[in-house]
Amino acid sequence: TDFVNIEQLAEFIAFDGQKLLQKLTSMGINPEKISLKEANLISLEYDVKIQHKNEKGNIKQRSPVVTIMGHVDHGKTTLLDYLRNSQIAKGEFGGITQKIGAFHVLTPEGQRITFIDTPGHEAFSNMRVRGANSTDMIILVVSAIEGIQPQTLEVIKLAHQNQVHILVAINKIDVPGARPDLVEKQLKEQGKLDLEPFGGNIPVVHISALNGTNMDLLLELILFESELMELKEDYDSLAEGVVIESRRDVDNDEKSCTIIVQKGTLKVGDHIIIGNNYCKVRSIKDDKKNMLKQAFPSYAVEITGIKELPQSGDVVFALESENKAKVISQRRIKNEEELNSQEEQFIQGSGSKLKF
Ligand code: GDP
Ligand code: MG
């Protein structure tokens, strides 16, 4: 058989079935039809997680990670650019921001928000690839002129599937004749979102991404929502994260990638598994090109030291030693090769034992 079901996988990795179901759902995997490749990935990830388990915790608040989505031309890029540039304009960092697929803003109170910035056409597939885990909240941008469009509905569907919080930003309110109130009504009539203006719990903010109107309000709402979500994470454990994008420098051929740290603290010199490969983190930079010694949960950072270019959605794990990283990497590569050549049987006999 080419598929396993959730019971078989849960039994094999001795993992709580309910938690596994959540994980599969967040990855968009049908629990009744888990492919060998998916099962293998999950098993290996769990394998690493066992090693991460016995550490003392230092659970603290982490900042929200936000993705902006919406129908084409409704103002996603304009909004991202405004947020990014507002930070440069304030002179808080002094640097020229580089587009590394994610950036952060700091409020005057010093609160941090990480934004994932993917090209529009990639946003959907990336969300699927990365699963719900890479973003805490979706800002659904809807133009006050064009109103609800097909991709608006797709975003709502995607958010529901992945159980990601939504915050609605009705954009282009500066345009004469804009009727954000009508868009609210439209959204209400769809019956998919329980909007605050109608007594629900999904916040709506009217903005002009072009002029920056109500940007402070938007940021406040994001932070307010994230407080309700109680985003807490262990800062002391070995780092875990996910790759947003990767690139090769045209001048010096150096490979780098942007990752979101999701758990623990990533440090320069850490030995990490990234995708199937392992490496030692050579440098960590934020989106303003500041060199960091370490990156905390919810930080989006660019790292170097990688030997191969990882793919968007690849998982990152730090390990205690180079040797462990090497062993796991080798096993992952071997497993993938075997799975690809279809020589391995996932289940042996009736005992539901997976073979590695
Ligand atoms: P995207 O496809 O969602 O990334 O949309 P863009 O950010 O590229 O915006 C599409 C068009 O709408 C561009 O011409 C923008 O200048 C314009 N636009 C975006 N936001 C606003 C806004 O708040 N007000 C006005 N008047 N135009 C906007
Ligand atoms: Mg765009």
PDB file of C-alpha atoms and ligand atoms in Angstrom, residues 70-79 171-175 207-211, ligand 1:
ATOM      1  CA  GLY A  70      -6.257  39.342  -0.592  1.00  0.00           C
ATOM      2  CA  HIS A  71      -7.423  39.647  -4.170  1.00  0.00           C
ATOM      3  CA  VAL A  72      -4.985  40.970  -6.765  1.00  0.00           C
ATOM      4  CA  ASP A  73      -4.773  44.778  -6.918  1.00  0.00           C
ATOM      5  CA  HIS A  74      -6.541  45.274  -3.613  1.00  0.00           C
ATOM      6  CA  GLY A  75      -3.353  46.786  -2.171  1.00  0.00           C
ATOM      7  CA  LYS A  76      -1.229  44.093  -0.516  1.00  0.00           C
ATOM      8  CA  THR A  77       2.080  45.310  -1.908  1.00  0.00           C
ATOM      9  CA  THR A  78       1.219  48.930  -1.194  1.00  0.00           C
ATOM     10  CA  LEU A  79       0.400  48.030   2.400  1.00  0.00           C
ATOM     11  CA  ASN A 171      -8.418  49.448   1.800  1.00  0.00           C
ATOM     12  CA  LYS A 172      -8.488  52.452  -0.562  1.00  0.00           C
ATOM     13  CA  ILE A 173     -10.819  54.489   1.624  1.00  0.00           C
ATOM     14  CA  ASP A 174      -9.130  57.616   0.223  1.00  0.00           C
ATOM     15  CA  VAL A 175     -10.721  57.050  -3.187  1.00  0.00           C
ATOM     16  CA  ILE A 207      -7.307  51.961   5.766  1.00  0.00           C
ATOM     17  CA  SER A 208      -5.579  53.719   2.948  1.00  0.00           C
ATOM     18  CA  ALA A 209      -2.389  51.832   2.290  1.00  0.00           C
ATOM     19  CA  LEU A 210      -1.424  54.588  -0.116  1.00  0.00           C
ATOM     20  CA  ASN A 211      -1.708  57.430   2.396  1.00  0.00           C
TER      21      ASN A 211
HETATM   22  P1  GDP B   1      -1.742  43.974  -4.843  1.00  0.00           P
HETATM   23  O1  GDP B   1      -1.942  43.312  -6.152  1.00  0.00           O
HETATM   24  O2  GDP B   1      -2.781  43.519  -3.844  1.00  0.00           O
HETATM   25  O3  GDP B   1      -0.344  43.858  -4.303  1.00  0.00           O
HETATM   26  O4  GDP B   1      -2.087  45.527  -5.049  1.00  0.00           O
HETATM   27  P2  GDP B   1      -1.083  46.744  -5.165  1.00  0.00           P
HETATM   28  O5  GDP B   1      -0.522  47.101  -3.847  1.00  0.00           O
HETATM   29  O6  GDP B   1      -0.111  46.485  -6.261  1.00  0.00           O
HETATM   30  O7  GDP B   1      -2.106  47.890  -5.567  1.00  0.00           O
HETATM   31  C1  GDP B   1      -2.825  47.873  -6.784  1.00  0.00           C
HETATM   32  C2  GDP B   1      -3.129  49.297  -7.191  1.00  0.00           C
HETATM   33  O8  GDP B   1      -3.955  49.924  -6.220  1.00  0.00           O
HETATM   34  C3  GDP B   1      -1.862  50.166  -7.309  1.00  0.00           C
HETATM   35  O9  GDP B   1      -2.015  51.021  -8.386  1.00  0.00           O
HETATM   36  C4  GDP B   1      -1.860  50.934  -6.005  1.00  0.00           C
HETATM   37  O10 GDP B   1      -1.229  52.191  -6.114  1.00  0.00           O
HETATM   38  C5  GDP B   1      -3.343  51.104  -5.739  1.00  0.00           C
HETATM   39  N1  GDP B   1      -3.614  51.237  -4.311  1.00  0.00           N
HETATM   40  C6  GDP B   1      -3.254  50.375  -3.323  1.00  0.00           C
HETATM   41  N2  GDP B   1      -3.691  50.826  -2.134  1.00  0.00           N
HETATM   42  C7  GDP B   1      -4.335  51.984  -2.365  1.00  0.00           C
HETATM   43  C8  GDP B   1      -4.994  52.939  -1.531  1.00  0.00           C
HETATM   44  O11 GDP B   1      -5.087  52.827  -0.312  1.00  0.00           O
HETATM   45  N3  GDP B   1      -5.568  54.013  -2.155  1.00  0.00           N
HETATM   46  C9  GDP B   1      -5.494  54.189  -3.488  1.00  0.00           C
HETATM   47  N4  GDP B   1      -6.068  55.273  -4.002  1.00  0.00           N
HETATM   48  N5  GDP B   1      -4.868  53.328  -4.299  1.00  0.00           N
HETATM   49  C10 GDP B   1      -4.305  52.236  -3.750  1.00  0.00           C
END
